[in-house]
CSV table of C-alpha atoms and ligand atoms in Angstrom, one decimal:
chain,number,residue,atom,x,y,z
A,1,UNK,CA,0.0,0.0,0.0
A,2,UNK,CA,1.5,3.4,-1.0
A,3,UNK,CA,2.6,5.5,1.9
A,4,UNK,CA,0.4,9.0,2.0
A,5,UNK,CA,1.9,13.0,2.8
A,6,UNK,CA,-0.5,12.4,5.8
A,7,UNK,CA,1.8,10.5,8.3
A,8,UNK,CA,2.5,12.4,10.9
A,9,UNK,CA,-1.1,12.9,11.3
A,10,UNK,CA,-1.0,9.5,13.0
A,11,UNK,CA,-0.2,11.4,16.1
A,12,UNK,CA,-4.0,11.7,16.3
A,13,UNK,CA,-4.8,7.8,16.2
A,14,UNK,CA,-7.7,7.3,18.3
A,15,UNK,CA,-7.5,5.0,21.2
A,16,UNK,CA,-3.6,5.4,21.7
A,17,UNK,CA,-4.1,5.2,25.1
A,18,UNK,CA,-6.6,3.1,27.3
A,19,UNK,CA,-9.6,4.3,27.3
A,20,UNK,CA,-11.1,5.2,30.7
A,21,UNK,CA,-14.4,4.0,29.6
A,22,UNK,CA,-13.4,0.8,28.6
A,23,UNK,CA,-12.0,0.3,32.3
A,24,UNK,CA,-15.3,1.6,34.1
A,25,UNK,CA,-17.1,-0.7,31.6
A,26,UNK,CA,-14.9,-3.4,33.4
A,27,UNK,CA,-14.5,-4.6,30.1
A,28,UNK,CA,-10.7,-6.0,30.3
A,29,UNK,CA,-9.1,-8.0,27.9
A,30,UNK,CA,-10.8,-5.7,25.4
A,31,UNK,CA,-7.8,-3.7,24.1
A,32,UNK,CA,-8.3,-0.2,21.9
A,33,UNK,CA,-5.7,-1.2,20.0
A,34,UNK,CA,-3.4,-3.5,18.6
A,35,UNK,CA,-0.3,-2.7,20.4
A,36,UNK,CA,-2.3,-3.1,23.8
A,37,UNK,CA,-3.9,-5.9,22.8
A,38,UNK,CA,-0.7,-7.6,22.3
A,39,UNK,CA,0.4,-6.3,25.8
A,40,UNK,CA,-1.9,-7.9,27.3
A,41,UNK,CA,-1.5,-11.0,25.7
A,42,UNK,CA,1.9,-11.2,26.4
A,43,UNK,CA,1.5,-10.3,30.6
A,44,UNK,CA,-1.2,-12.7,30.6
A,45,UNK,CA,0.6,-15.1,28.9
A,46,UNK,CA,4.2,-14.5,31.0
A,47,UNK,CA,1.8,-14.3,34.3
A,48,UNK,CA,0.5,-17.9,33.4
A,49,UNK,CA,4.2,-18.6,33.4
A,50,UNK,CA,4.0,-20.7,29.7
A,51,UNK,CA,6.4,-20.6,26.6
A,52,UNK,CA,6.0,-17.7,23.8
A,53,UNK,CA,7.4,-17.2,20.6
A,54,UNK,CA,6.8,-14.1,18.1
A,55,UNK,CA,7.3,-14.3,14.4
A,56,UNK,CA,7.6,-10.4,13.6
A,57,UNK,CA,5.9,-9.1,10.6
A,58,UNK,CA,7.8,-6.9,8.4
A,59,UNK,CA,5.5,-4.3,8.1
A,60,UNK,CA,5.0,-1.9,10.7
A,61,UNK,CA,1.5,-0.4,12.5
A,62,UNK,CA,-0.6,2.9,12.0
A,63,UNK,CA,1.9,3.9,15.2
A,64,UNK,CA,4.6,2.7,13.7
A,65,UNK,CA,4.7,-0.1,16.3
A,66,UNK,CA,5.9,-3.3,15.7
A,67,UNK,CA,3.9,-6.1,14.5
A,68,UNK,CA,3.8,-9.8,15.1
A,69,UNK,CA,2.3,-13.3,15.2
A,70,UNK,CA,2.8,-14.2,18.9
A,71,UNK,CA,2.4,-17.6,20.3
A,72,UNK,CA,1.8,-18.7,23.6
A,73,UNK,CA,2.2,-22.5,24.1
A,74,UNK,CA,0.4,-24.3,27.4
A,75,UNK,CA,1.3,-27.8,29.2
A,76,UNK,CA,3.1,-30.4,27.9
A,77,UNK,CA,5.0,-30.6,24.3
A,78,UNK,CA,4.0,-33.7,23.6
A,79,UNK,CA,0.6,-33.8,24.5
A,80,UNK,CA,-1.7,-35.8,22.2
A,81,UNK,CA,-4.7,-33.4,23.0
A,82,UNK,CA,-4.5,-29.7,21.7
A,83,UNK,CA,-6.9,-27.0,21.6
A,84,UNK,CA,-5.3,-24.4,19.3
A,85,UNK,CA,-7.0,-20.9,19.5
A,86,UNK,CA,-6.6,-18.5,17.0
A,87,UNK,CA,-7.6,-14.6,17.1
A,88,UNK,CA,-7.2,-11.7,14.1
A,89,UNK,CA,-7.3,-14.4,11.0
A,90,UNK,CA,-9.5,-11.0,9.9
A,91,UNK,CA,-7.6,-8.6,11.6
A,92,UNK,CA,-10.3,-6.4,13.2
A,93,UNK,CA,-11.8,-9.6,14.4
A,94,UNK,CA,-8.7,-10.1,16.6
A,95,UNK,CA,-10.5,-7.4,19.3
A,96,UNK,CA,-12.6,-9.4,20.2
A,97,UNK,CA,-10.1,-12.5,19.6
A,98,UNK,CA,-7.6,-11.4,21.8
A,99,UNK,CA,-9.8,-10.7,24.7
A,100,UNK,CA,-11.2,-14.3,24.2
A,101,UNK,CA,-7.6,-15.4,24.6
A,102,UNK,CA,-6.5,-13.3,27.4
A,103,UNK,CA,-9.4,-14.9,29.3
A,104,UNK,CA,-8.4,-18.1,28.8
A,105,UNK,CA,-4.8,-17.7,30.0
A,106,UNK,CA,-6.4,-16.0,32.9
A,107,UNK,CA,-9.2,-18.1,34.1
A,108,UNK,CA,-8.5,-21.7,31.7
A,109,UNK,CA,-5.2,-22.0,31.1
A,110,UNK,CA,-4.0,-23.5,34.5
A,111,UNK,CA,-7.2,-26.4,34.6
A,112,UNK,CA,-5.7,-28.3,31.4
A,113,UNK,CA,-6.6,-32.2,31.8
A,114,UNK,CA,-3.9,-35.0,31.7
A,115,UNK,CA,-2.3,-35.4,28.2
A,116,UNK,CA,-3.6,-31.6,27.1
A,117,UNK,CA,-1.8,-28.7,25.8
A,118,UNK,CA,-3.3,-25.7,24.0
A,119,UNK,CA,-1.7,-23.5,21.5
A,120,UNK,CA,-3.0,-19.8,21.5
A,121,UNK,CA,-2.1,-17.6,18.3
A,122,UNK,CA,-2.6,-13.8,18.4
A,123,UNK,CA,-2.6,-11.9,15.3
A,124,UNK,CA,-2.5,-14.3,13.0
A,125,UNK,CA,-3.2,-11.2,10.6
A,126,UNK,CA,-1.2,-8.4,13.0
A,127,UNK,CA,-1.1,-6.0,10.0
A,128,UNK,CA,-4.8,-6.1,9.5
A,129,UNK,CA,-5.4,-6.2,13.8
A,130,UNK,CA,-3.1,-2.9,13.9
A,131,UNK,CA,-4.6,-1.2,10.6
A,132,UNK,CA,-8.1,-2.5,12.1
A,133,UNK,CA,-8.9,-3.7,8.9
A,134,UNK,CA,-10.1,-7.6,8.1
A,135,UNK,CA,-7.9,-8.0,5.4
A,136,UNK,CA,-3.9,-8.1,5.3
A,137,UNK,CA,-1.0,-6.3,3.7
A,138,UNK,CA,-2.1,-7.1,0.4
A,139,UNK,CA,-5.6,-6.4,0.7
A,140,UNK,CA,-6.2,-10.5,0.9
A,141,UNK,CA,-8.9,-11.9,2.7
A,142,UNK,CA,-6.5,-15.4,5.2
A,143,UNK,CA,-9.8,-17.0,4.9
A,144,UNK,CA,-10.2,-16.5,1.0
A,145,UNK,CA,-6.3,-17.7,0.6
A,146,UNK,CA,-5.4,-21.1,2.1
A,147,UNK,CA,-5.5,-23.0,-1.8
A,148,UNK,CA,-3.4,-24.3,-3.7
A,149,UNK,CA,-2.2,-21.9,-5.9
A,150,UNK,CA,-1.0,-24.3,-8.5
A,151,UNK,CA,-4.3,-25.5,-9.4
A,152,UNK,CA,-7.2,-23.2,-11.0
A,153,UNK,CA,-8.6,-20.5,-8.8
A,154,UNK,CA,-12.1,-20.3,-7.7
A,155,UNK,CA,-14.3,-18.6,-10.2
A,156,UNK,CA,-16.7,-16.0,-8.9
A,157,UNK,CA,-18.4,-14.3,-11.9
A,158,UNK,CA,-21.2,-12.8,-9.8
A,159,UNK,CA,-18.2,-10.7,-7.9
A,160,UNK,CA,-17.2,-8.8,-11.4
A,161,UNK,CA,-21.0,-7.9,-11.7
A,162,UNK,CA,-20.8,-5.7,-8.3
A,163,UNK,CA,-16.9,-4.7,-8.5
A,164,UNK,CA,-18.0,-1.2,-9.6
A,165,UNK,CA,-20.5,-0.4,-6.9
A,166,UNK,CA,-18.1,-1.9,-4.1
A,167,UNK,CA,-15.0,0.8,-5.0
A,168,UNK,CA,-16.7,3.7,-5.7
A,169,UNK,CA,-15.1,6.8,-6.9
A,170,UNK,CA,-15.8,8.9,-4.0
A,171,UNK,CA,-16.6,8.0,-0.6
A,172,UNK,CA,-19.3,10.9,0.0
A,173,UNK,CA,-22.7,10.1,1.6
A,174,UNK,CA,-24.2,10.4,-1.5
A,175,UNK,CA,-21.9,8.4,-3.4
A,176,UNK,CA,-22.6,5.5,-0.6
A,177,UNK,CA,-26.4,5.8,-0.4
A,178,UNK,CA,-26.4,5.5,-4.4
A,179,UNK,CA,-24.1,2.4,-4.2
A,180,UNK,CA,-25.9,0.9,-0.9
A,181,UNK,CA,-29.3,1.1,-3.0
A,182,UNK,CA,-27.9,0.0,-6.2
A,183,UNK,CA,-26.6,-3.4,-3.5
A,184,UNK,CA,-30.2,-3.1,-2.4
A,185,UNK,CA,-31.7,-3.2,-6.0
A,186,UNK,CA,-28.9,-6.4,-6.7
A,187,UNK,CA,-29.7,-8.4,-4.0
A,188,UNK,CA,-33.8,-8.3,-5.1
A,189,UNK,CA,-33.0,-9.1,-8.6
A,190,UNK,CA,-30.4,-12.4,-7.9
A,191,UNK,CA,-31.5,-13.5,-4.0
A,192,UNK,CA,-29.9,-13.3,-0.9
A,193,UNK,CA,-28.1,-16.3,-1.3
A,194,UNK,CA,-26.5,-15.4,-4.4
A,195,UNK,CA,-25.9,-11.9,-3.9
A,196,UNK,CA,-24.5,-13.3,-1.0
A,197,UNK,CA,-21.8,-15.6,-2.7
A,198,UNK,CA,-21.2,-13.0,-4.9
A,199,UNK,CA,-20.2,-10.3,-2.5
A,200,UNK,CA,-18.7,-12.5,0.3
A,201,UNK,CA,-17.6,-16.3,-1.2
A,202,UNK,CA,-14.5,-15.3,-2.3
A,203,UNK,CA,-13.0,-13.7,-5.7
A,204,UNK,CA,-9.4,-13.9,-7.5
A,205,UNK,CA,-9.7,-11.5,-10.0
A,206,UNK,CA,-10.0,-8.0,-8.4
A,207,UNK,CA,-6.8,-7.2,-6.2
A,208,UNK,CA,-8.6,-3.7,-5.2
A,209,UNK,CA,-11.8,-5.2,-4.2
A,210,UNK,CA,-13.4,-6.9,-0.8
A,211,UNK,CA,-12.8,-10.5,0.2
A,212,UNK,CA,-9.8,-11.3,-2.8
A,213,UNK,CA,-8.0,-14.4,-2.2
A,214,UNK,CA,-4.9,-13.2,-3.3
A,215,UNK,CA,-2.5,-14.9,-6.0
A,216,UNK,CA,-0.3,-17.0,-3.5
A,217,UNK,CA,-0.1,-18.0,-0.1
A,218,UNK,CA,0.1,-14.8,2.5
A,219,UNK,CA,3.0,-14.1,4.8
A,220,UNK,CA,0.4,-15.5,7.7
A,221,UNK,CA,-0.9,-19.0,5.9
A,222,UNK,CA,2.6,-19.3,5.2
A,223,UNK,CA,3.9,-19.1,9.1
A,224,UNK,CA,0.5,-21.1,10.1
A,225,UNK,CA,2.1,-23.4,7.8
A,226,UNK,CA,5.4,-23.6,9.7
A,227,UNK,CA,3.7,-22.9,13.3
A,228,UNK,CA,1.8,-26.5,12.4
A,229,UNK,CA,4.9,-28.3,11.6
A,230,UNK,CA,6.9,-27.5,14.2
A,231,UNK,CA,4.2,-27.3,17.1
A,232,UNK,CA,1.4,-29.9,16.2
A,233,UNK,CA,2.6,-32.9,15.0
A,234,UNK,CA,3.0,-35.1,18.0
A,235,UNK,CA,-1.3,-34.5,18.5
A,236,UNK,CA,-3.7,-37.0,17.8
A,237,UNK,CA,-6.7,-34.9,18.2
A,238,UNK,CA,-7.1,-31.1,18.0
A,239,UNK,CA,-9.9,-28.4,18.1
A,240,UNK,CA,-9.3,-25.3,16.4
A,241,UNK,CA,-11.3,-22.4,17.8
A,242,UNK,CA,-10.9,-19.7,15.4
A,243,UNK,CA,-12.3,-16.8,16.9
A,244,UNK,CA,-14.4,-14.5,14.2
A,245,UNK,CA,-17.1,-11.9,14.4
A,246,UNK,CA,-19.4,-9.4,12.3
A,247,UNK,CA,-21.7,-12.2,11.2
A,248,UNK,CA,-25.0,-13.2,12.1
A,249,UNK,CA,-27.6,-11.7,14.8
A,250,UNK,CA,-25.9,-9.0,17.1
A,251,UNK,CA,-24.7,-10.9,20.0
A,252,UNK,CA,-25.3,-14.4,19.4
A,253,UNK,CA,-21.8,-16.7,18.7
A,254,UNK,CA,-22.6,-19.3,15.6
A,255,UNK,CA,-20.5,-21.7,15.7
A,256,UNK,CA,-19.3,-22.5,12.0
A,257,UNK,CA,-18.0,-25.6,11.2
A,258,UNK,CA,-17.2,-26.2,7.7
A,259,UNK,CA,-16.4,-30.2,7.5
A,260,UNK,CA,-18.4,-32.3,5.3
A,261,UNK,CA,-22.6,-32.7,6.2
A,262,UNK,CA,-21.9,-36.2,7.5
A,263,UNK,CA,-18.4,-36.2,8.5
A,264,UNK,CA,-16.9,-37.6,12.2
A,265,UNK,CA,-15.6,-34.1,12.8
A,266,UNK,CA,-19.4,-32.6,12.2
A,267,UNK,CA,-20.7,-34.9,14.7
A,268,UNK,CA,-17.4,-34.8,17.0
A,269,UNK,CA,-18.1,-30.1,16.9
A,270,UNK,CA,-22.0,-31.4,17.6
A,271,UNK,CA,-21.0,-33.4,20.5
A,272,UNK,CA,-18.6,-31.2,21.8
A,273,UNK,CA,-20.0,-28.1,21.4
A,274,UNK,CA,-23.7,-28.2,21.5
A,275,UNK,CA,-26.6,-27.1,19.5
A,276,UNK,CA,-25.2,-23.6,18.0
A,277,UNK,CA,-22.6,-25.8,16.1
A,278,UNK,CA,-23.5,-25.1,11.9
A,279,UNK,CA,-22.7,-26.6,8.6
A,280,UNK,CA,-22.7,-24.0,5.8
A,281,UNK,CA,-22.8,-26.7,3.5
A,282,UNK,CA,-26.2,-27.9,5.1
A,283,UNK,CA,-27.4,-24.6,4.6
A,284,UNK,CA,-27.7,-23.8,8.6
A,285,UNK,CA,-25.2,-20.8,8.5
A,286,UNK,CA,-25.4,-17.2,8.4
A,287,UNK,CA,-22.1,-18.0,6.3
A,288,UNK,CA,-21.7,-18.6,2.9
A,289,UNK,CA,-19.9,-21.6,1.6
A,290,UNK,CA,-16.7,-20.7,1.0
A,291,UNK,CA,-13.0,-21.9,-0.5
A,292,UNK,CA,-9.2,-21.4,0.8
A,293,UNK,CA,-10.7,-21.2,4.7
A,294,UNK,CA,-7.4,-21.0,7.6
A,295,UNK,CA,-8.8,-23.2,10.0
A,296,UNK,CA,-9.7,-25.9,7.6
A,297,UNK,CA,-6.3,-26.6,6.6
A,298,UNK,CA,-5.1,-27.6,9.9
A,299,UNK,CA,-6.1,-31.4,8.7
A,300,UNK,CA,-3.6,-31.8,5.8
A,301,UNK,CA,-0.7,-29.5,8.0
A,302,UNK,CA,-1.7,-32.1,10.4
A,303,UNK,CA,-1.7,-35.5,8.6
A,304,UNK,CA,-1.2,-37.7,12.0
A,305,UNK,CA,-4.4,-36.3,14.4
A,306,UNK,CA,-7.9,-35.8,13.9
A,307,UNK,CA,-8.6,-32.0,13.4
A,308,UNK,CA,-12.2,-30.7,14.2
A,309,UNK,CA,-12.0,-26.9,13.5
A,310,UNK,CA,-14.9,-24.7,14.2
A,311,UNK,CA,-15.2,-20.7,14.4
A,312,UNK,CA,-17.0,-18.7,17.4
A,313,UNK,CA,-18.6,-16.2,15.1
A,314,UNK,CA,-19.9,-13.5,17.5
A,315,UNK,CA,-22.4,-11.2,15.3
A,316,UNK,CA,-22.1,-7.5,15.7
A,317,UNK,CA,-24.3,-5.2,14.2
A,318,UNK,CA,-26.5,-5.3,10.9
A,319,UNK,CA,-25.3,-6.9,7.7
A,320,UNK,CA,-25.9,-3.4,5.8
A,321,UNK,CA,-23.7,-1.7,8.7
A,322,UNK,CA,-21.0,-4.5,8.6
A,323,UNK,CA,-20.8,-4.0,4.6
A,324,UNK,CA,-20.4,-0.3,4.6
A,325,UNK,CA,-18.0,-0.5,7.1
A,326,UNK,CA,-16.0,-3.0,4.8
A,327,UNK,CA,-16.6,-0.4,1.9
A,328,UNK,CA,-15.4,2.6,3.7
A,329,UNK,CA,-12.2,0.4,4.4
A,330,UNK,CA,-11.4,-0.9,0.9
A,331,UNK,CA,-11.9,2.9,-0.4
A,332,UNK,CA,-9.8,4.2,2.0
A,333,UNK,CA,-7.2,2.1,1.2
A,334,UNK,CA,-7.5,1.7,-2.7
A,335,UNK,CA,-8.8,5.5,-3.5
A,336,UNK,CA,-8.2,7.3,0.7
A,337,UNK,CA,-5.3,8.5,2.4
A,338,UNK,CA,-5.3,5.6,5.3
A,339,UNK,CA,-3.1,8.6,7.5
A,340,UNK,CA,-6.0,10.9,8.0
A,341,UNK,CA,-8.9,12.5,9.8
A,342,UNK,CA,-10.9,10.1,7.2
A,343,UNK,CA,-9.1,7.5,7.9
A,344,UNK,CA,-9.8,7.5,11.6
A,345,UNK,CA,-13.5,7.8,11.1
A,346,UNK,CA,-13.1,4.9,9.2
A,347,UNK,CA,-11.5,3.0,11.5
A,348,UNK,CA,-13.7,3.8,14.3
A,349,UNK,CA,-16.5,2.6,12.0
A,350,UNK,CA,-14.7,-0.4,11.3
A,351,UNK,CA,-14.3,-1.2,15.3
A,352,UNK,CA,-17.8,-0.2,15.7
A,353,UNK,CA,-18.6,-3.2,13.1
A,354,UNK,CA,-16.5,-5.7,14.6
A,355,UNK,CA,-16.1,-5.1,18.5
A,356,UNK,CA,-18.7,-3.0,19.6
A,357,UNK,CA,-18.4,-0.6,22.6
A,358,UNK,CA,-21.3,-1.8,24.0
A,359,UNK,CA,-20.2,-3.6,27.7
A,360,UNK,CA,-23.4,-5.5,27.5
A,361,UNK,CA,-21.9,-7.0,24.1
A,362,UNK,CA,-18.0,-7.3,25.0
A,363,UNK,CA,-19.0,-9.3,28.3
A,364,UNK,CA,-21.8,-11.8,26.7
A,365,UNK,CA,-18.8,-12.6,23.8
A,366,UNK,CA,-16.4,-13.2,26.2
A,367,UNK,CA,-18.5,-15.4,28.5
A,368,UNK,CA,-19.6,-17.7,25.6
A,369,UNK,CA,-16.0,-17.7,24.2
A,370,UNK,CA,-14.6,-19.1,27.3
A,371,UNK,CA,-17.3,-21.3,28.0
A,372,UNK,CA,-16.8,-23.0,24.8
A,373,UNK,CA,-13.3,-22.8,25.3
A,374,UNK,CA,-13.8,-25.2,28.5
A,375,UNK,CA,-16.0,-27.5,26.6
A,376,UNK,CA,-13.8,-28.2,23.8
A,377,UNK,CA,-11.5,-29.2,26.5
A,378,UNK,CA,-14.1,-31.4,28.2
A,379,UNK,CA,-14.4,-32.6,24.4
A,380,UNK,CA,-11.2,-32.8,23.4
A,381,UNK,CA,-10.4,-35.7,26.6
A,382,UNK,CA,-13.4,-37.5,25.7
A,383,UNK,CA,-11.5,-39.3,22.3
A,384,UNK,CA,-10.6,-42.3,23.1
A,385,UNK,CA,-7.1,-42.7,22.6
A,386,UNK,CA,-4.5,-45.4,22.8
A,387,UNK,CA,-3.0,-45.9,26.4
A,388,UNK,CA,0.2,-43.9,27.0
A,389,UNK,CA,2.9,-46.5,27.3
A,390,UNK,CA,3.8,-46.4,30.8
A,391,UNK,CA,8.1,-45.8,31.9
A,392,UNK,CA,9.2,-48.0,34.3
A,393,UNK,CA,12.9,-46.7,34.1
B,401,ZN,ZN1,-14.0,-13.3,10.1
């Protein structure tokens, strides 16, 4: 992304510094931004006394700050049960994310059972977390972008039919209202559901538009690669729990899961998890199906354990809100100055789309993130496995 004349204005970045509502809201683990957010993970992390390791990003934050995947592991390295826990695959997300996380090193972390360990990975998109956008350096969608790039992309033809009114040339309230209509008028003529795949399933072909997949594997699916192959391959069985919001009725966590209608792992999330557990491809989900999704490649990165990967998908506001929020942020960065008085407001709208201010909100999400945090561990010791051979040295 080109660099803007309007740097130093980052000076004025809102939410530099803790926000005194935030505290009287008691809503901690809630961080204002993406350099506290990472503070806290790290205390939390170094207070629960378990190993951490950061993989910096070479970019740099709206502050200038540093950025980085970090990783906290917990219990044993060769435990056969692992609950991995992801925040900020959609950067922005990662507010609420990281609180989810910071929870569970506070309150979780030190209950594991026998034979458990659980990997926690904050940021997975830091660039996105910091610029409070869902996308990454390269304006690429993590969950559009885990494919194999040397087979033929996923065709989206409906996408190239909307393009134009998604990147408008001015981002006036005019120029939105006309576009949000002309949406309006586009999802009457082809149904929700397509319009739907259209918009959000995914497309290859227009770098400067919303939810692109990119032309190779990102700097983060890339180190999720490597984090996989060096930290997971001694487990049998693992839950991923990859924390999302923005989708579905304001306060109520779906719990997507995205393996085959049918499938062990479909009834293993059921059974675990309860009755908010979805299959897109069963048509249960506020979620469209979808191609190239992070936490569904955990099961080839990790050939030797059965993988059950859901997301806690925490919805946040209206869709029309959530998609003008999304359109604000791909102008600003295609067409804006991302530096700027603009580009604050658009930032604020963004967090106001993804991690609402509302205490009421922050605390329900948290409580139903760690309590399905403690029931995938529940879940996660109720696979049978094989004994442990037993050392009699
Ligand atoms: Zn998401």
């Amino acid at each position: 992304m080109p660099e803007t004349a309007n740097q130093s204005a980052h000076a004025a970045q809102p939410g530099q510094a803790q926000d005194p509502q935030d505290a009287a809201n008691g809503t901690g683990g809630y961080a204002p931004n993406y350099a506290t957010a990472r503070q806290q993970f790290l205390a939390a992390a170094t207070l629960a006394g378990v190993a951490l390791e950061s993989l910096p990003h070479p970019q740099r934050g709206p502050d200038g700050g540093e950025l980085a995947i970090d990783l906290a592991w917990l219990g044993p390295r060769d435990a056969r049960r692992v609950l991995v826990l992801i925040s900020g695959t959609h950067g922005v997300e990662g507010y609420q994310g990281s609180a989810a996380q910071v929870g569970f090193l506070g309150h979780t972390a030190s209950t594991l059972p026998a034979d458990t360990a659980a990997l926690l990975i904050h940021g997975l998109n830091p660039y996105g977390f910091a610029w409070v956008r869902r996308v990454n350096e390269d304006n690429v969608d993590l969950n559009r972008n885990y494919l194999d790039f040397s087979r033929p992309l996923p065709s989206n033809p409906g996408y190239g039919q909307v393009h134009t009114l998604i990147l408008p040339e001015a981002l006036t309230p005019a120029a939105l209202g006309q576009v949000q209509q002309q949406l309006v008028d586009y999802m009457a003529r082809v149904g929700k559901a397509a319009a739907a795949t259209a918009i959000t399933g995914g497309q290859y072909t227009h770098p400067d538009g919303i939810f692109y997949g990119g032309q190779g594997l990102c700097w983060s699916n890339r180190q999720l690669a490597s984090i996989a192959g060096r930290y997971l391959q001694q487990a049998r069985v693992i839950c991923v729990l990859d924390h999302h919001t923005g989708l579905g009725p304001v306060g109520h966590t779906e719990l997507i899961c995205r393996h085959p209608a049918g499938s062990p792992e479909l009834a293993l999330a059921r059974a675990w998890l309860g009755p908010d557990v979805t299959s897109p491809a069963a048509g249960e989900s506020a979620s469209a199906v979808i191609d190239g999704n992070v936490r569904m490649a955990f099961g080839s990165l990790c050939p030797h354990a059965q993988v059950v990967s859901v997301c806690p998908e925490v919805g946040t506001a209206p869709e029309s809100q959530v998609l003008a929020a999304l359109l604000a942020d791909n102008w600003l960065h295609q067409r804006g100055a991302p530096l700027s008085a603009l580009g604050d407001g658009v930032r604020q709208q963004m967090m106001g789309a993804f991690c609402p201010r509302d205490a009421a909100w922050r605390a329900q999400a948290l409580a139903r993130a760690m309590a399905i945090h403690r029931s995938a561990l529940v879940g996660l010791s109720s696979v049978a496995l094989e004994p442990l051979a037993l050392d009699h040295a």
